[in-house]
Coordinates of C-alpha atoms and ligand atoms in Angstrom, one line a residue:
M556 CA -11.2 -17.9 32.5
S557 CA -11.1 -18.7 28.8
R558 CA -7.6 -19.0 27.3
L559 CA -8.7 -16.3 24.8
E560 CA -8.7 -13.8 27.6
L561 CA -4.9 -14.0 27.5
I562 CA -5.3 -11.8 24.5
D563 CA -6.2 -8.1 24.9
E564 CA -9.8 -7.2 24.0
N565 CA -8.6 -4.6 21.6
I566 CA -6.9 -7.4 19.6
R567 CA -9.6 -10.0 19.9
T568 CA -12.0 -7.7 18.2
I569 CA -9.8 -7.0 15.2
S570 CA -11.2 -8.3 11.9
E571 CA -8.7 -10.4 10.0
Y572 CA -6.7 -8.9 7.1
V573 CA -8.4 -10.0 3.9
P574 CA -5.8 -10.5 1.1
G575 CA -6.6 -10.6 -2.6
R576 CA -7.4 -14.1 -3.9
S577 CA -4.6 -16.4 -5.0
I578 CA -4.1 -18.1 -8.3
E579 CA -4.0 -21.6 -6.6
D580 CA -7.3 -21.2 -4.7
T581 CA -9.1 -19.7 -7.6
A582 CA -8.0 -22.5 -10.0
K583 CA -9.1 -25.1 -7.5
K584 CA -12.5 -23.5 -6.7
Y585 CA -13.5 -22.8 -10.3
G586 CA -11.8 -25.9 -11.9
L587 CA -9.4 -23.8 -14.0
D588 CA -5.9 -24.3 -15.3
P589 CA -3.7 -22.0 -13.0
A590 CA -1.6 -21.1 -16.1
T591 CA -4.6 -19.4 -17.7
I592 CA -5.6 -17.3 -14.7
I593 CA -5.3 -13.5 -14.9
K594 CA -4.4 -12.1 -11.5
L595 CA -5.4 -8.5 -11.2
G596 CA -6.5 -8.4 -7.6
S597 CA -3.4 -7.4 -5.6
N598 CA -1.8 -4.6 -7.6
E599 CA 1.3 -6.6 -8.5
N600 CA 3.5 -5.8 -11.5
P601 CA 2.4 -8.1 -14.3
L602 CA 5.8 -7.6 -16.0
G603 CA 7.4 -9.4 -13.2
P604 CA 10.5 -8.3 -11.2
S605 CA 13.4 -6.5 -12.8
P606 CA 15.8 -9.1 -14.4
K607 CA 18.6 -7.3 -12.5
A608 CA 16.9 -7.9 -9.2
V609 CA 16.4 -11.6 -10.1
E610 CA 20.1 -11.8 -10.9
A611 CA 21.0 -10.2 -7.5
I612 CA 18.8 -12.6 -5.6
L613 CA 20.5 -15.6 -7.3
E614 CA 23.9 -14.2 -6.6
S615 CA 23.1 -13.7 -2.9
A616 CA 21.6 -17.2 -2.5
G617 CA 24.9 -18.9 -1.6
K618 CA 25.6 -16.4 1.2
V619 CA 22.5 -16.7 3.2
N620 CA 24.3 -18.6 6.0
L621 CA 25.5 -15.2 7.1
Y622 CA 23.4 -12.5 8.8
P623 CA 22.7 -9.5 6.6
S624 CA 23.7 -6.0 7.8
A625 CA 21.6 -5.0 10.8
D626 CA 20.6 -1.6 9.3
A627 CA 20.5 -2.5 5.6
G628 CA 23.1 0.2 5.1
E629 CA 23.9 -0.6 1.4
L630 CA 20.2 -0.3 0.5
V631 CA 19.7 2.9 2.5
E632 CA 22.6 4.5 0.7
A633 CA 21.3 3.4 -2.7
L634 CA 17.9 4.8 -1.7
S635 CA 19.5 8.0 -0.5
K636 CA 21.0 8.6 -4.1
Y637 CA 17.7 7.5 -5.7
L638 CA 15.7 9.9 -3.7
S639 CA 18.3 12.7 -3.3
L640 CA 17.6 12.7 0.5
P641 CA 20.1 12.1 3.4
V642 CA 20.8 8.7 4.7
S643 CA 19.8 9.9 8.2
N644 CA 16.2 10.3 6.9
I645 CA 15.7 6.8 5.4
C646 CA 14.9 3.4 6.9
A647 CA 14.7 0.2 4.9
A648 CA 12.2 -2.3 6.2
G649 CA 11.1 -5.8 6.1
P650 CA 8.7 -7.6 5.9
G651 CA 7.5 -4.9 3.5
M652 CA 6.0 -1.6 4.4
D653 CA 3.6 -3.6 6.6
G654 CA 6.6 -4.5 8.8
L655 CA 7.5 -0.8 9.0
L656 CA 4.0 0.1 10.0
D657 CA 4.1 -2.4 12.8
N658 CA 7.5 -1.2 14.1
L659 CA 6.4 2.4 13.9
M660 CA 3.2 1.7 15.8
R661 CA 5.1 -0.3 18.4
L662 CA 7.4 2.7 18.8
I663 CA 4.8 5.4 19.0
I664 CA 1.5 4.1 20.4
Q665 CA 0.9 4.1 24.1
K666 CA -2.2 2.5 25.6
G667 CA -5.3 4.7 25.1
D668 CA -3.9 6.6 22.1
E669 CA -6.0 7.2 19.1
V670 CA -5.2 7.1 15.4
I671 CA -7.3 8.6 12.6
L672 CA -8.2 6.7 9.4
P673 CA -10.0 8.4 6.5
I674 CA -12.0 5.6 5.0
P675 CA -12.3 3.7 2.8
T676 CA -8.6 3.0 2.8
F677 CA -5.9 0.3 3.1
S678 CA -6.8 -1.9 6.1
Y679 CA -3.5 -2.8 7.6
Y680 CA -3.1 0.6 9.3
E681 CA -6.0 -0.4 11.6
I682 CA -4.5 -3.8 12.5
A683 CA -1.0 -2.4 13.2
A684 CA -2.4 0.4 15.3
R685 CA -4.9 -1.7 17.3
A686 CA -2.4 -4.6 17.8
N687 CA -0.2 -2.0 19.6
G688 CA -3.0 -0.7 21.8
A689 CA -4.5 2.2 19.9
S690 CA -8.2 3.0 19.2
V691 CA -9.1 3.8 15.7
I692 CA -11.3 6.8 14.8
Y693 CA -12.8 6.5 11.3
V694 CA -13.5 9.6 9.3
K695 CA -15.5 9.1 6.1
R696 CA -14.0 10.5 2.9
K697 CA -16.2 12.7 0.7
E698 CA -18.2 11.3 -2.2
D699 CA -15.3 11.7 -4.6
F700 CA -12.9 10.0 -2.0
T701 CA -11.0 13.2 -1.2
I702 CA -10.3 13.5 2.5
D703 CA -12.6 15.7 4.6
L704 CA -10.3 18.1 6.4
D705 CA -13.0 19.6 8.6
A706 CA -14.1 16.2 9.8
I707 CA -10.5 15.1 10.5
G708 CA -10.0 18.3 12.5
T709 CA -13.1 17.5 14.5
A710 CA -11.9 14.0 15.1
V711 CA -8.5 15.0 16.5
S712 CA -8.3 14.8 20.3
S713 CA -5.4 15.2 22.8
R714 CA -4.9 11.4 22.5
T715 CA -4.5 11.4 18.7
K716 CA -1.0 10.1 17.8
V717 CA -1.2 9.4 14.1
I718 CA -3.2 10.4 11.0
F719 CA -2.9 7.9 8.1
L720 CA -3.1 9.3 4.6
C721 CA -2.8 6.9 1.7
S722 CA -1.8 8.8 -1.4
P723 CA -2.7 7.6 -4.0
N724 CA -5.4 6.0 -1.9
N725 CA -6.0 2.2 -2.0
P726 CA -8.7 1.5 -3.2
S727 CA -9.8 4.8 -4.8
G728 CA -6.7 5.8 -6.6
N729 CA -6.8 9.6 -5.9
I730 CA -4.0 11.5 -4.2
V731 CA -4.1 13.7 -1.1
H732 CA -3.2 17.3 -2.2
E733 CA 0.1 18.7 -0.8
S734 CA -1.7 21.7 0.5
D735 CA -3.9 19.5 2.6
I736 CA -1.0 17.5 3.9
R737 CA 0.9 20.7 4.8
M738 CA -2.2 22.0 6.6
L739 CA -2.4 18.8 8.8
L740 CA 1.4 18.8 9.4
R741 CA 1.2 22.4 10.7
S742 CA -1.9 22.1 12.8
F743 CA -1.5 18.6 14.2
Q744 CA 0.9 17.7 17.1
G745 CA 1.1 14.0 16.3
L746 CA 2.6 12.1 13.3
V747 CA 1.1 12.3 9.8
F748 CA 1.9 9.0 7.9
V749 CA 1.6 9.4 4.2
D750 CA 1.5 6.0 2.4
E751 CA 3.1 6.4 -1.0
A752 CA 2.9 2.7 -2.1
Y753 CA 1.7 3.8 -5.5
I754 CA 3.4 7.2 -5.9
E755 CA 5.6 6.3 -8.8
F756 CA 2.6 5.7 -11.1
G757 CA 1.5 9.3 -10.7
E758 CA 3.4 12.2 -9.3
H759 CA 3.1 14.6 -6.3
S760 CA 5.3 12.8 -3.8
V761 CA 5.6 14.7 -0.5
A762 CA 8.8 12.8 0.5
N763 CA 10.8 16.1 0.4
L764 CA 8.6 17.7 3.0
V765 CA 10.3 15.5 5.6
M766 CA 13.1 18.0 5.5
E767 CA 10.6 20.7 6.4
Y768 CA 8.3 19.1 9.0
D769 CA 9.4 17.0 11.9
N770 CA 6.2 15.1 12.2
L771 CA 5.9 13.5 8.7
V772 CA 6.6 9.9 7.8
V773 CA 6.4 8.7 4.2
G774 CA 6.0 5.0 3.6
R775 CA 7.1 3.3 0.4
T776 CA 7.3 -0.3 -0.9
F777 CA 9.1 -2.5 -3.4
S778 CA 6.0 -4.6 -3.8
K779 CA 4.1 -2.6 -6.5
L780 CA 6.2 -0.8 -9.2
F781 CA 9.3 -2.8 -8.5
G782 CA 7.5 -6.1 -8.7
L783 CA 9.1 -7.6 -5.6
A784 CA 5.9 -8.3 -3.5
G785 CA 7.1 -11.8 -2.7
L786 CA 10.3 -10.5 -1.2
R787 CA 8.7 -8.3 1.4
L788 CA 10.7 -5.1 1.2
G789 CA 9.7 -1.5 2.0
Y790 CA 11.2 1.7 3.3
A791 CA 10.3 5.0 4.8
I792 CA 11.4 8.6 4.7
M793 CA 11.2 10.2 8.2
P794 CA 12.8 13.0 10.3
S795 CA 16.2 12.0 11.6
W796 CA 15.1 12.3 15.3
L797 CA 12.5 9.6 14.6
K798 CA 14.9 7.4 12.6
K799 CA 17.2 7.3 15.7
E800 CA 14.3 6.1 17.9
Y801 CA 12.9 3.8 15.3
M802 CA 16.2 2.0 14.7
K803 CA 16.4 1.2 18.5
I804 CA 13.2 -0.9 18.4
A805 CA 13.1 -2.2 14.8
T806 CA 13.6 -5.9 14.7
P807 CA 17.3 -6.6 13.9
F808 CA 18.1 -7.9 10.4
N809 CA 14.6 -7.3 9.2
V810 CA 15.8 -6.9 5.6
S811 CA 17.1 -10.2 4.4
L812 CA 20.2 -10.4 2.2
P813 CA 18.4 -11.3 -1.0
A814 CA 15.9 -8.5 -0.4
L815 CA 18.6 -6.0 0.2
K816 CA 20.5 -6.9 -2.9
A817 CA 17.3 -7.1 -5.0
G818 CA 16.3 -3.7 -3.8
V819 CA 19.5 -2.1 -4.8
A820 CA 19.4 -3.7 -8.2
A821 CA 15.7 -2.8 -8.7
I822 CA 16.1 0.9 -8.2
S823 CA 19.1 0.9 -10.7
D824 CA 17.0 -0.7 -13.4
E825 CA 15.7 2.4 -15.1
Q826 CA 14.5 0.5 -18.2
H827 CA 12.3 -1.8 -16.2
I828 CA 10.9 1.1 -14.1
E829 CA 10.1 3.2 -17.2
K830 CA 8.5 0.3 -19.0
S831 CA 6.3 -0.6 -16.0
I832 CA 5.2 3.0 -15.5
A833 CA 4.4 3.5 -19.2
M834 CA 2.4 0.2 -19.3
V835 CA 0.3 1.4 -16.3
R836 CA -0.4 4.9 -17.6
E837 CA -1.6 3.5 -20.9
G838 CA -3.4 0.6 -19.4
R839 CA -5.4 2.6 -16.9
K840 CA -6.6 5.0 -19.6
Y841 CA -7.7 2.0 -21.7
L842 CA -9.6 0.5 -18.8
Q843 CA -11.2 3.7 -17.9
E844 CA -12.4 4.3 -21.4
H845 CA -13.6 0.7 -22.1
I846 CA -15.0 -0.8 -18.9
P847 CA -18.8 -0.2 -19.2
F848 CA -19.3 1.1 -15.7
K849 CA -18.3 4.2 -13.7
V850 CA -14.5 4.1 -13.4
Y851 CA -12.8 6.7 -11.1
D852 CA -9.7 8.6 -12.1
S853 CA -6.6 7.0 -10.7
M854 CA -3.0 7.9 -10.1
A855 CA -2.1 4.3 -9.2
N856 CA -1.7 1.0 -10.9
F857 CA -5.3 0.1 -10.4
V858 CA -8.7 1.6 -11.2
L859 CA -11.8 1.5 -9.0
V860 CA -15.0 0.5 -10.8
D861 CA -18.5 1.2 -9.4
V862 CA -20.8 -1.5 -10.7
S863 CA -24.0 -0.2 -9.1
P864 CA -26.9 -1.0 -9.2
L865 CA -25.2 -4.4 -9.5
N866 CA -23.4 -6.0 -6.6
A867 CA -19.6 -6.2 -6.5
S868 CA -19.7 -9.9 -5.4
D869 CA -21.9 -10.9 -8.2
V870 CA -19.8 -9.2 -10.8
C871 CA -16.5 -10.6 -9.3
E872 CA -18.1 -14.0 -9.5
V873 CA -18.7 -13.6 -13.2
L874 CA -15.1 -12.6 -13.7
L875 CA -13.7 -15.3 -11.5
K876 CA -15.5 -18.0 -13.6
R877 CA -13.6 -16.6 -16.6
G878 CA -10.4 -16.9 -14.6
I879 CA -10.0 -13.2 -13.9
I880 CA -9.2 -12.2 -10.3
V881 CA -10.1 -8.7 -9.3
R882 CA -10.6 -7.2 -5.8
D883 CA -14.1 -7.1 -4.3
C884 CA -13.9 -4.0 -2.1
R885 CA -16.6 -5.0 0.3
S886 CA -13.9 -5.9 2.9
F887 CA -12.8 -2.2 2.9
K888 CA -14.6 -0.5 5.7
G889 CA -16.8 2.3 4.3
A890 CA -16.6 1.1 0.7
G891 CA -20.2 -0.2 0.3
N892 CA -21.3 -3.1 -1.9
S893 CA -20.6 -2.0 -5.5
L894 CA -16.9 -1.2 -5.7
I895 CA -14.3 -3.4 -7.5
R896 CA -10.6 -2.6 -7.7
V897 CA -8.9 -3.8 -10.9
T898 CA -5.1 -3.8 -11.2
V899 CA -3.8 -2.5 -14.5
G900 CA -2.4 -5.5 -16.5
T901 CA -0.7 -6.0 -19.8
Q902 CA -2.8 -4.8 -22.8
E903 CA -3.8 -8.4 -23.5
Q904 CA -5.0 -8.8 -19.9
N905 CA -6.8 -5.5 -19.9
E906 CA -8.7 -6.5 -23.0
C907 CA -9.8 -9.8 -21.3
V908 CA -11.0 -7.7 -18.3
V909 CA -13.0 -5.3 -20.5
E910 CA -14.6 -8.2 -22.3
A911 CA -15.5 -9.9 -19.0
F912 CA -17.1 -6.7 -17.7
R913 CA -19.1 -6.3 -21.0
S914 CA -20.4 -9.9 -20.5
V915 CA -22.0 -8.9 -17.1
Ligands
LIG1747 C1 0.4 -3.0 -1.0 C2 0.3 -1.9 0.0 C3 1.2 -1.8 1.1 C4 2.0 -2.9 1.5 O1 3.2 -2.9 1.1 P1 4.2 -4.1 1.5 O2 5.5 -3.5 1.3 O3 3.9 -5.2 0.5 O4 4.0 -4.5 2.9 C5 1.1 -0.7 1.9 N1 0.2 0.3 1.6 C6 -0.6 0.2 0.6 C7 -1.6 1.3 0.4 C8 -0.6 -0.9 -0.2 O5 -1.5 -1.0 -1.2

């Protein structure tokens, strides 16, 4: 018996998560000064974290000999005010929304269950579901990346536990309409997970529907708008019956003290929030108007560029040589060979990106 057989077949056959490229690796590979690299491949906030969050992290540093609160109560209360939703419907989560997804799958998936993924979409759903024993059913999105309700309906079986809807969708940037989400919530017996990692850059959150449907979970993160990707903090809005069960199995103390304090500070920093959103809304319009390829409409802090008949990897290579990191979407199942995702940067960064695309 090979040692590898200690690991379940369902896990051995998972493809590794492909992260966006890092500044360090890119600098080394292309012989560039790290300080000059423009990183627009991971949808981070180019304005950095809120200064208030940074201050809160520094203040908490001297107290990390103590365990944080087990349920991140202070942050959950702050989120409750921020969202105008009850504490009993909110869970804070580390490490990031990814940690929440893993805990939720561990809670809900039983061997042989299925989950449905409308692709192309964020790839961690698949890893979290399969690592916990689920099989994944892929349903292609339509040409314009909207979800195909009929095809999802056909894919649902008695074993389907979760339907994952990313809204706005990573990597396409379009939202899932509320009427479609309501349709699925009404007709489907399992959970509908709506990933709102980018919701603040557009509108149309469905978080309030948690009060109306007892099978909706809405995932959120501090990694994108709030500029705290390195801290690994997320949260979810879910029905109170589910929060009770979730809290039983969530890893204790999964939100660190610096993350908790930074989260509370970040949602109080209206100035930084408004500035970040305004930059993204202007920037994505600029990118859409000036990149000389097809650029899809986006409600997120990135745009999706179709460089066909060219190849995404060739175009990314041209940009990388100029020190610009963008995301080659070939690693997204169902995305084809010609899509590139570009994070909206500062105006200066956006101008460099446009010039680089023009040089192709
Ligand atoms: C970035 C991202 C996440 C991950 O959030 P973390 O809180 O950093 O784990 C989740 N979903 C989508 C769609 C994302 O793009």
